[in-house]
Amino acid sequence: TLRTEERQRLARERREEREKQHAAKETQILEKERKAKLQYEKQMEERQRKLKEMKQKEEQRRAAVEEKRKQKIEEEKERYEAVLHRTLERNQRLETRQKRWSWGGSVTPDSEGKTALLSTAGKRSTSTANLKQAEAAVSKRLSSSAALLNTPDRTRRSQLSPLDSSVISRLLAPTQASLARSKSAATLSAD
């Protein structure tokens, strides 16, 4: 009986020892899991923070690119408007100069400050009258476009499109040629 009791006691002690070891292992495993979970959460927070920073940097970069693009468009627009303005001024000066020297009659001031027309409309042929009508139409169109120069920038932008400016420049070339022909025709007829 003593042996049996001794064996049972030893078996109980071994069992208790195993249970203690098992409990210690479980505690270690739980502690490792908790640490791993904390580390994973930290990593996820860090990753989210980095993603957020990257998004912010990307948005800032996009905003900078967009701002640069808008600025470039604005500069090109201003440059285009300046060129258009210079072209209109040049065309207006050319028109004024051509009117001054056109065969339709040099306008000179007389003693009272009035102007007298040197040539008369009665001597013109049918073709020169047609040329004069075409010149008047073009002059009217050019003077209306030149009037745009005196209007504020916003109004001018809304009134004058790239199509209008190309039409004006196209109209000027034949007008100059027709004035040159009519001037030579007037010189020949005067001779």
JSON list of C-alpha atoms in Angstrom, two decimals:
[
{"chain": "A", "resi": 1, "resn": "THR", "atom": "CA", "xyz": [0.00, 0.00, 0.00]},
{"chain": "A", "resi": 2, "resn": "LEU", "atom": "CA", "xyz": [2.79, 2.36, 0.78]},
{"chain": "A", "resi": 3, "resn": "ARG", "atom": "CA", "xyz": [4.31, 1.69, -2.64]},
{"chain": "A", "resi": 4, "resn": "THR", "atom": "CA", "xyz": [1.00, 2.33, -4.35]},
{"chain": "A", "resi": 5, "resn": "GLU", "atom": "CA", "xyz": [0.52, 5.57, -2.46]},
{"chain": "A", "resi": 6, "resn": "GLU", "atom": "CA", "xyz": [4.08, 6.59, -3.26]},
{"chain": "A", "resi": 7, "resn": "ARG", "atom": "CA", "xyz": [3.52, 5.86, -6.94]},
{"chain": "A", "resi": 8, "resn": "GLN", "atom": "CA", "xyz": [0.29, 7.81, -6.97]},
{"chain": "A", "resi": 9, "resn": "ARG", "atom": "CA", "xyz": [1.93, 10.75, -5.23]},
{"chain": "A", "resi": 10, "resn": "LEU", "atom": "CA", "xyz": [4.81, 10.75, -7.71]},
{"chain": "A", "resi": 11, "resn": "ALA", "atom": "CA", "xyz": [2.35, 10.48, -10.63]},
{"chain": "A", "resi": 12, "resn": "ARG", "atom": "CA", "xyz": [0.33, 13.38, -9.20]},
{"chain": "A", "resi": 13, "resn": "GLU", "atom": "CA", "xyz": [3.47, 15.50, -8.80]},
{"chain": "A", "resi": 14, "resn": "ARG", "atom": "CA", "xyz": [4.56, 14.71, -12.37]},
{"chain": "A", "resi": 15, "resn": "ARG", "atom": "CA", "xyz": [1.08, 15.57, -13.62]},
{"chain": "A", "resi": 16, "resn": "GLU", "atom": "CA", "xyz": [1.07, 18.85, -11.69]},
{"chain": "A", "resi": 17, "resn": "GLU", "atom": "CA", "xyz": [4.56, 19.63, -13.04]},
{"chain": "A", "resi": 18, "resn": "ARG", "atom": "CA", "xyz": [3.41, 18.94, -16.60]},
{"chain": "A", "resi": 19, "resn": "GLU", "atom": "CA", "xyz": [0.33, 21.13, -16.07]},
{"chain": "A", "resi": 20, "resn": "LYS", "atom": "CA", "xyz": [2.55, 23.93, -14.74]},
{"chain": "A", "resi": 21, "resn": "GLN", "atom": "CA", "xyz": [4.85, 23.62, -17.74]},
{"chain": "A", "resi": 22, "resn": "HIS", "atom": "CA", "xyz": [1.86, 23.49, -20.06]},
{"chain": "A", "resi": 23, "resn": "ALA", "atom": "CA", "xyz": [0.37, 26.61, -18.41]},
{"chain": "A", "resi": 24, "resn": "ALA", "atom": "CA", "xyz": [3.73, 28.40, -18.66]},
{"chain": "A", "resi": 25, "resn": "LYS", "atom": "CA", "xyz": [3.98, 27.50, -22.35]},
{"chain": "A", "resi": 26, "resn": "GLU", "atom": "CA", "xyz": [0.44, 28.75, -22.96]},
{"chain": "A", "resi": 27, "resn": "THR", "atom": "CA", "xyz": [1.29, 32.00, -21.17]},
{"chain": "A", "resi": 28, "resn": "GLN", "atom": "CA", "xyz": [4.43, 32.38, -23.31]},
{"chain": "A", "resi": 29, "resn": "ILE", "atom": "CA", "xyz": [2.42, 31.65, -26.46]},
{"chain": "A", "resi": 30, "resn": "LEU", "atom": "CA", "xyz": [-0.25, 34.18, -25.47]},
{"chain": "A", "resi": 31, "resn": "GLU", "atom": "CA", "xyz": [2.43, 36.77, -24.68]},
{"chain": "A", "resi": 32, "resn": "LYS", "atom": "CA", "xyz": [4.11, 36.16, -28.05]},
{"chain": "A", "resi": 33, "resn": "GLU", "atom": "CA", "xyz": [0.74, 36.48, -29.81]},
{"chain": "A", "resi": 34, "resn": "ARG", "atom": "CA", "xyz": [0.00, 39.72, -27.97]},
{"chain": "A", "resi": 35, "resn": "LYS", "atom": "CA", "xyz": [3.43, 41.14, -28.89]},
{"chain": "A", "resi": 36, "resn": "ALA", "atom": "CA", "xyz": [3.01, 40.01, -32.49]},
{"chain": "A", "resi": 37, "resn": "LYS", "atom": "CA", "xyz": [-0.43, 41.63, -32.62]},
{"chain": "A", "resi": 38, "resn": "LEU", "atom": "CA", "xyz": [0.93, 44.90, -31.21]},
{"chain": "A", "resi": 39, "resn": "GLN", "atom": "CA", "xyz": [3.80, 44.85, -33.69]},
{"chain": "A", "resi": 40, "resn": "TYR", "atom": "CA", "xyz": [1.40, 44.17, -36.58]},
{"chain": "A", "resi": 41, "resn": "GLU", "atom": "CA", "xyz": [-0.85, 47.07, -35.47]},
{"chain": "A", "resi": 42, "resn": "LYS", "atom": "CA", "xyz": [2.19, 49.35, -35.26]},
{"chain": "A", "resi": 43, "resn": "GLN", "atom": "CA", "xyz": [3.31, 48.29, -38.72]},
{"chain": "A", "resi": 44, "resn": "MET", "atom": "CA", "xyz": [-0.19, 48.90, -40.11]},
{"chain": "A", "resi": 45, "resn": "GLU", "atom": "CA", "xyz": [-0.33, 52.35, -38.49]},
{"chain": "A", "resi": 46, "resn": "GLU", "atom": "CA", "xyz": [3.11, 53.15, -39.89]},
{"chain": "A", "resi": 47, "resn": "ARG", "atom": "CA", "xyz": [2.10, 51.94, -43.33]},
{"chain": "A", "resi": 48, "resn": "GLN", "atom": "CA", "xyz": [-1.11, 54.01, -43.24]},
{"chain": "A", "resi": 49, "resn": "ARG", "atom": "CA", "xyz": [0.85, 57.06, -42.11]},
{"chain": "A", "resi": 50, "resn": "LYS", "atom": "CA", "xyz": [3.31, 56.60, -44.97]},
{"chain": "A", "resi": 51, "resn": "LEU", "atom": "CA", "xyz": [0.47, 56.12, -47.46]},
{"chain": "A", "resi": 52, "resn": "LYS", "atom": "CA", "xyz": [-1.18, 59.28, -46.17]},
{"chain": "A", "resi": 53, "resn": "GLU", "atom": "CA", "xyz": [2.08, 61.21, -46.53]},
{"chain": "A", "resi": 54, "resn": "MET", "atom": "CA", "xyz": [2.56, 59.84, -50.04]},
{"chain": "A", "resi": 55, "resn": "LYS", "atom": "CA", "xyz": [-1.00, 60.87, -50.98]},
{"chain": "A", "resi": 56, "resn": "GLN", "atom": "CA", "xyz": [-0.42, 64.36, -49.61]},
{"chain": "A", "resi": 57, "resn": "LYS", "atom": "CA", "xyz": [2.87, 64.68, -51.51]},
{"chain": "A", "resi": 58, "resn": "GLU", "atom": "CA", "xyz": [1.20, 63.43, -54.69]},
{"chain": "A", "resi": 59, "resn": "GLU", "atom": "CA", "xyz": [-1.66, 65.91, -54.26]},
{"chain": "A", "resi": 60, "resn": "GLN", "atom": "CA", "xyz": [0.82, 68.74, -53.66]},
{"chain": "A", "resi": 61, "resn": "ARG", "atom": "CA", "xyz": [2.80, 67.68, -56.74]},
{"chain": "A", "resi": 62, "resn": "ARG", "atom": "CA", "xyz": [-0.38, 67.55, -58.83]},
{"chain": "A", "resi": 63, "resn": "ALA", "atom": "CA", "xyz": [-1.48, 70.96, -57.53]},
{"chain": "A", "resi": 64, "resn": "ALA", "atom": "CA", "xyz": [1.96, 72.40, -58.37]},
{"chain": "A", "resi": 65, "resn": "VAL", "atom": "CA", "xyz": [1.84, 70.89, -61.88]},
{"chain": "A", "resi": 66, "resn": "GLU", "atom": "CA", "xyz": [-1.70, 72.20, -62.41]},
{"chain": "A", "resi": 67, "resn": "GLU", "atom": "CA", "xyz": [-0.68, 75.66, -61.17]},
{"chain": "A", "resi": 68, "resn": "LYS", "atom": "CA", "xyz": [2.32, 75.64, -63.50]},
{"chain": "A", "resi": 69, "resn": "ARG", "atom": "CA", "xyz": [0.12, 74.57, -66.41]},
{"chain": "A", "resi": 70, "resn": "LYS", "atom": "CA", "xyz": [-2.41, 77.34, -65.67]},
{"chain": "A", "resi": 71, "resn": "GLN", "atom": "CA", "xyz": [0.39, 79.87, -65.39]},
{"chain": "A", "resi": 72, "resn": "LYS", "atom": "CA", "xyz": [1.86, 78.74, -68.72]},
{"chain": "A", "resi": 73, "resn": "ILE", "atom": "CA", "xyz": [-1.56, 78.97, -70.41]},
{"chain": "A", "resi": 74, "resn": "GLU", "atom": "CA", "xyz": [-2.03, 82.47, -68.96]},
{"chain": "A", "resi": 75, "resn": "GLU", "atom": "CA", "xyz": [1.42, 83.54, -70.19]},
{"chain": "A", "resi": 76, "resn": "GLU", "atom": "CA", "xyz": [0.72, 82.16, -73.67]},
{"chain": "A", "resi": 77, "resn": "LYS", "atom": "CA", "xyz": [-2.65, 83.92, -73.67]},
{"chain": "A", "resi": 78, "resn": "GLU", "atom": "CA", "xyz": [-1.04, 87.23, -72.69]},
{"chain": "A", "resi": 79, "resn": "ARG", "atom": "CA", "xyz": [1.68, 86.75, -75.33]},
{"chain": "A", "resi": 80, "resn": "TYR", "atom": "CA", "xyz": [-0.96, 85.99, -77.97]},
{"chain": "A", "resi": 81, "resn": "GLU", "atom": "CA", "xyz": [-2.98, 89.04, -76.99]},
{"chain": "A", "resi": 82, "resn": "ALA", "atom": "CA", "xyz": [0.12, 91.25, -77.11]},
{"chain": "A", "resi": 83, "resn": "VAL", "atom": "CA", "xyz": [0.95, 89.95, -80.61]},
{"chain": "A", "resi": 84, "resn": "LEU", "atom": "CA", "xyz": [-2.65, 90.50, -81.69]},
{"chain": "A", "resi": 85, "resn": "HIS", "atom": "CA", "xyz": [-2.60, 94.02, -80.23]},
{"chain": "A", "resi": 86, "resn": "ARG", "atom": "CA", "xyz": [0.66, 94.87, -82.04]},
{"chain": "A", "resi": 87, "resn": "THR", "atom": "CA", "xyz": [-0.70, 93.42, -85.29]},
{"chain": "A", "resi": 88, "resn": "LEU", "atom": "CA", "xyz": [-3.88, 95.48, -85.05]},
{"chain": "A", "resi": 89, "resn": "GLU", "atom": "CA", "xyz": [-1.88, 98.64, -84.30]},
{"chain": "A", "resi": 90, "resn": "ARG", "atom": "CA", "xyz": [0.46, 97.94, -87.24]},
{"chain": "A", "resi": 91, "resn": "ASN", "atom": "CA", "xyz": [-2.50, 97.31, -89.54]},
{"chain": "A", "resi": 92, "resn": "GLN", "atom": "CA", "xyz": [-4.15, 100.52, -88.39]},
{"chain": "A", "resi": 93, "resn": "ARG", "atom": "CA", "xyz": [-0.95, 102.49, -89.07]},
{"chain": "A", "resi": 94, "resn": "LEU", "atom": "CA", "xyz": [-0.64, 100.87, -92.51]},
{"chain": "A", "resi": 95, "resn": "GLU", "atom": "CA", "xyz": [-4.24, 101.69, -93.28]},
{"chain": "A", "resi": 96, "resn": "THR", "atom": "CA", "xyz": [-3.77, 105.32, -92.22]},
{"chain": "A", "resi": 97, "resn": "ARG", "atom": "CA", "xyz": [-0.59, 105.60, -94.30]},
{"chain": "A", "resi": 98, "resn": "GLN", "atom": "CA", "xyz": [-2.27, 104.03, -97.33]},
{"chain": "A", "resi": 99, "resn": "LYS", "atom": "CA", "xyz": [-5.28, 106.32, -97.02]},
{"chain": "A", "resi": 100, "resn": "ARG", "atom": "CA", "xyz": [-2.93, 109.28, -96.93]},
{"chain": "A", "resi": 101, "resn": "TRP", "atom": "CA", "xyz": [-1.22, 108.21, -100.17]},
{"chain": "A", "resi": 102, "resn": "SER", "atom": "CA", "xyz": [-4.10, 106.51, -101.98]},
{"chain": "A", "resi": 103, "resn": "TRP", "atom": "CA", "xyz": [-5.21, 107.55, -105.49]},
{"chain": "A", "resi": 104, "resn": "GLY", "atom": "CA", "xyz": [-8.69, 108.25, -104.12]},
{"chain": "A", "resi": 105, "resn": "GLY", "atom": "CA", "xyz": [-7.49, 111.74, -103.37]},
{"chain": "A", "resi": 106, "resn": "SER", "atom": "CA", "xyz": [-4.72, 113.11, -101.23]},
{"chain": "A", "resi": 107, "resn": "VAL", "atom": "CA", "xyz": [-6.32, 115.04, -98.45]},
{"chain": "A", "resi": 108, "resn": "THR", "atom": "CA", "xyz": [-4.50, 118.33, -97.77]},
{"chain": "A", "resi": 109, "resn": "PRO", "atom": "CA", "xyz": [-5.52, 121.10, -95.40]},
{"chain": "A", "resi": 110, "resn": "ASP", "atom": "CA", "xyz": [-6.32, 124.45, -97.03]},
{"chain": "A", "resi": 111, "resn": "SER", "atom": "CA", "xyz": [-5.92, 127.93, -95.52]},
{"chain": "A", "resi": 112, "resn": "GLU", "atom": "CA", "xyz": [-9.09, 127.71, -93.42]},
{"chain": "A", "resi": 113, "resn": "GLY", "atom": "CA", "xyz": [-8.13, 124.31, -91.99]},
{"chain": "A", "resi": 114, "resn": "LYS", "atom": "CA", "xyz": [-10.69, 122.48, -94.12]},
{"chain": "A", "resi": 115, "resn": "THR", "atom": "CA", "xyz": [-9.74, 119.61, -96.41]},
{"chain": "A", "resi": 116, "resn": "ALA", "atom": "CA", "xyz": [-10.12, 119.53, -100.16]},
{"chain": "A", "resi": 117, "resn": "LEU", "atom": "CA", "xyz": [-10.23, 116.44, -102.35]},
{"chain": "A", "resi": 118, "resn": "LEU", "atom": "CA", "xyz": [-7.77, 116.67, -105.28]},
{"chain": "A", "resi": 119, "resn": "SER", "atom": "CA", "xyz": [-9.38, 114.18, -107.60]},
{"chain": "A", "resi": 120, "resn": "THR", "atom": "CA", "xyz": [-13.07, 114.02, -108.48]},
{"chain": "A", "resi": 121, "resn": "ALA", "atom": "CA", "xyz": [-15.32, 110.97, -108.53]},
{"chain": "A", "resi": 122, "resn": "GLY", "atom": "CA", "xyz": [-16.61, 111.85, -112.03]},
{"chain": "A", "resi": 123, "resn": "LYS", "atom": "CA", "xyz": [-13.29, 111.02, -113.70]},
{"chain": "A", "resi": 124, "resn": "ARG", "atom": "CA", "xyz": [-13.09, 107.52, -112.30]},
{"chain": "A", "resi": 125, "resn": "SER", "atom": "CA", "xyz": [-13.77, 104.55, -114.51]},
{"chain": "A", "resi": 126, "resn": "THR", "atom": "CA", "xyz": [-16.21, 101.78, -113.55]},
{"chain": "A", "resi": 127, "resn": "SER", "atom": "CA", "xyz": [-13.42, 99.44, -112.41]},
{"chain": "A", "resi": 128, "resn": "THR", "atom": "CA", "xyz": [-11.81, 102.07, -110.21]},
{"chain": "A", "resi": 129, "resn": "ALA", "atom": "CA", "xyz": [-15.22, 102.85, -108.67]},
{"chain": "A", "resi": 130, "resn": "ASN", "atom": "CA", "xyz": [-15.61, 99.17, -107.85]},
{"chain": "A", "resi": 131, "resn": "LEU", "atom": "CA", "xyz": [-12.14, 99.17, -106.29]},
{"chain": "A", "resi": 132, "resn": "LYS", "atom": "CA", "xyz": [-13.09, 102.18, -104.20]},
{"chain": "A", "resi": 133, "resn": "GLN", "atom": "CA", "xyz": [-16.24, 100.43, -102.96]},
{"chain": "A", "resi": 134, "resn": "ALA", "atom": "CA", "xyz": [-14.22, 97.35, -102.00]},
{"chain": "A", "resi": 135, "resn": "GLU", "atom": "CA", "xyz": [-11.65, 99.57, -100.28]},
{"chain": "A", "resi": 136, "resn": "ALA", "atom": "CA", "xyz": [-14.40, 101.35, -98.33]},
{"chain": "A", "resi": 137, "resn": "ALA", "atom": "CA", "xyz": [-15.86, 98.04, -97.16]},
{"chain": "A", "resi": 138, "resn": "VAL", "atom": "CA", "xyz": [-12.45, 96.78, -96.06]},
{"chain": "A", "resi": 139, "resn": "SER", "atom": "CA", "xyz": [-11.62, 100.12, -94.41]},
{"chain": "A", "resi": 140, "resn": "LYS", "atom": "CA", "xyz": [-14.90, 100.02, -92.52]},
{"chain": "A", "resi": 141, "resn": "ARG", "atom": "CA", "xyz": [-14.17, 96.50, -91.33]},
{"chain": "A", "resi": 142, "resn": "LEU", "atom": "CA", "xyz": [-10.59, 97.38, -90.38]},
{"chain": "A", "resi": 143, "resn": "SER", "atom": "CA", "xyz": [-11.62, 100.55, -88.55]},
{"chain": "A", "resi": 144, "resn": "SER", "atom": "CA", "xyz": [-14.20, 98.58, -86.54]},
{"chain": "A", "resi": 145, "resn": "SER", "atom": "CA", "xyz": [-11.50, 96.07, -85.62]},
{"chain": "A", "resi": 146, "resn": "ALA", "atom": "CA", "xyz": [-9.08, 98.89, -84.84]},
{"chain": "A", "resi": 147, "resn": "ALA", "atom": "CA", "xyz": [-11.71, 100.38, -82.54]},
{"chain": "A", "resi": 148, "resn": "LEU", "atom": "CA", "xyz": [-11.29, 97.24, -80.48]},
{"chain": "A", "resi": 149, "resn": "LEU", "atom": "CA", "xyz": [-7.86, 98.53, -79.47]},
{"chain": "A", "resi": 150, "resn": "ASN", "atom": "CA", "xyz": [-9.49, 101.30, -77.43]},
{"chain": "A", "resi": 151, "resn": "THR", "atom": "CA", "xyz": [-11.83, 98.94, -75.60]},
{"chain": "A", "resi": 152, "resn": "PRO", "atom": "CA", "xyz": [-10.91, 97.35, -72.26]},
{"chain": "A", "resi": 153, "resn": "ASP", "atom": "CA", "xyz": [-9.01, 94.06, -72.39]},
{"chain": "A", "resi": 154, "resn": "ARG", "atom": "CA", "xyz": [-11.93, 91.86, -71.31]},
{"chain": "A", "resi": 155, "resn": "THR", "atom": "CA", "xyz": [-14.28, 93.37, -73.86]},
{"chain": "A", "resi": 156, "resn": "ARG", "atom": "CA", "xyz": [-11.68, 93.02, -76.59]},
{"chain": "A", "resi": 157, "resn": "ARG", "atom": "CA", "xyz": [-11.06, 89.39, -75.69]},
{"chain": "A", "resi": 158, "resn": "SER", "atom": "CA", "xyz": [-14.72, 88.57, -75.93]},
{"chain": "A", "resi": 159, "resn": "GLN", "atom": "CA", "xyz": [-15.16, 90.48, -79.22]},
{"chain": "A", "resi": 160, "resn": "LEU", "atom": "CA", "xyz": [-12.06, 89.40, -81.13]},
{"chain": "A", "resi": 161, "resn": "SER", "atom": "CA", "xyz": [-11.51, 85.72, -81.74]},
{"chain": "A", "resi": 162, "resn": "PRO", "atom": "CA", "xyz": [-8.53, 84.07, -83.45]},
{"chain": "A", "resi": 163, "resn": "LEU", "atom": "CA", "xyz": [-10.76, 83.60, -86.49]},
{"chain": "A", "resi": 164, "resn": "ASP", "atom": "CA", "xyz": [-11.44, 87.37, -86.63]},
{"chain": "A", "resi": 165, "resn": "SER", "atom": "CA", "xyz": [-7.74, 88.19, -86.41]},
{"chain": "A", "resi": 166, "resn": "SER", "atom": "CA", "xyz": [-6.91, 85.76, -89.22]},
{"chain": "A", "resi": 167, "resn": "VAL", "atom": "CA", "xyz": [-9.73, 87.24, -91.32]},
{"chain": "A", "resi": 168, "resn": "ILE", "atom": "CA", "xyz": [-8.35, 90.74, -90.69]},
{"chain": "A", "resi": 169, "resn": "SER", "atom": "CA", "xyz": [-4.82, 89.74, -91.67]},
{"chain": "A", "resi": 170, "resn": "ARG", "atom": "CA", "xyz": [-6.15, 87.97, -94.79]},
{"chain": "A", "resi": 171, "resn": "LEU", "atom": "CA", "xyz": [-8.18, 91.03, -95.71]},
{"chain": "A", "resi": 172, "resn": "LEU", "atom": "CA", "xyz": [-5.16, 93.30, -95.41]},
{"chain": "A", "resi": 173, "resn": "ALA", "atom": "CA", "xyz": [-3.01, 91.52, -98.00]},
{"chain": "A", "resi": 174, "resn": "PRO", "atom": "CA", "xyz": [-5.39, 91.91, -100.96]},
{"chain": "A", "resi": 175, "resn": "THR", "atom": "CA", "xyz": [-6.25, 95.46, -99.86]},
{"chain": "A", "resi": 176, "resn": "GLN", "atom": "CA", "xyz": [-2.62, 96.52, -100.07]},
{"chain": "A", "resi": 177, "resn": "ALA", "atom": "CA", "xyz": [-2.24, 94.89, -103.46]},
{"chain": "A", "resi": 178, "resn": "SER", "atom": "CA", "xyz": [-5.42, 96.50, -104.79]},
{"chain": "A", "resi": 179, "resn": "LEU", "atom": "CA", "xyz": [-4.29, 99.90, -103.50]},
{"chain": "A", "resi": 180, "resn": "ALA", "atom": "CA", "xyz": [-0.95, 99.50, -105.25]},
{"chain": "A", "resi": 181, "resn": "ARG", "atom": "CA", "xyz": [-2.72, 98.59, -108.52]},
{"chain": "A", "resi": 182, "resn": "SER", "atom": "CA", "xyz": [-5.15, 101.47, -108.20]},
{"chain": "A", "resi": 183, "resn": "LYS", "atom": "CA", "xyz": [-2.31, 103.88, -107.41]},
{"chain": "A", "resi": 184, "resn": "SER", "atom": "CA", "xyz": [-0.44, 102.81, -110.54]},
{"chain": "A", "resi": 185, "resn": "ALA", "atom": "CA", "xyz": [-3.68, 103.03, -112.53]},
{"chain": "A", "resi": 186, "resn": "ALA", "atom": "CA", "xyz": [-4.25, 106.57, -111.24]},
{"chain": "A", "resi": 187, "resn": "THR", "atom": "CA", "xyz": [-0.69, 107.55, -112.14]},
{"chain": "A", "resi": 188, "resn": "LEU", "atom": "CA", "xyz": [-1.17, 106.19, -115.67]},
{"chain": "A", "resi": 189, "resn": "SER", "atom": "CA", "xyz": [-4.51, 107.96, -116.08]},
{"chain": "A", "resi": 190, "resn": "ALA", "atom": "CA", "xyz": [-3.02, 111.22, -114.76]},
{"chain": "A", "resi": 191, "resn": "ASP", "atom": "CA", "xyz": [-0.17, 110.93, -117.29]}
]
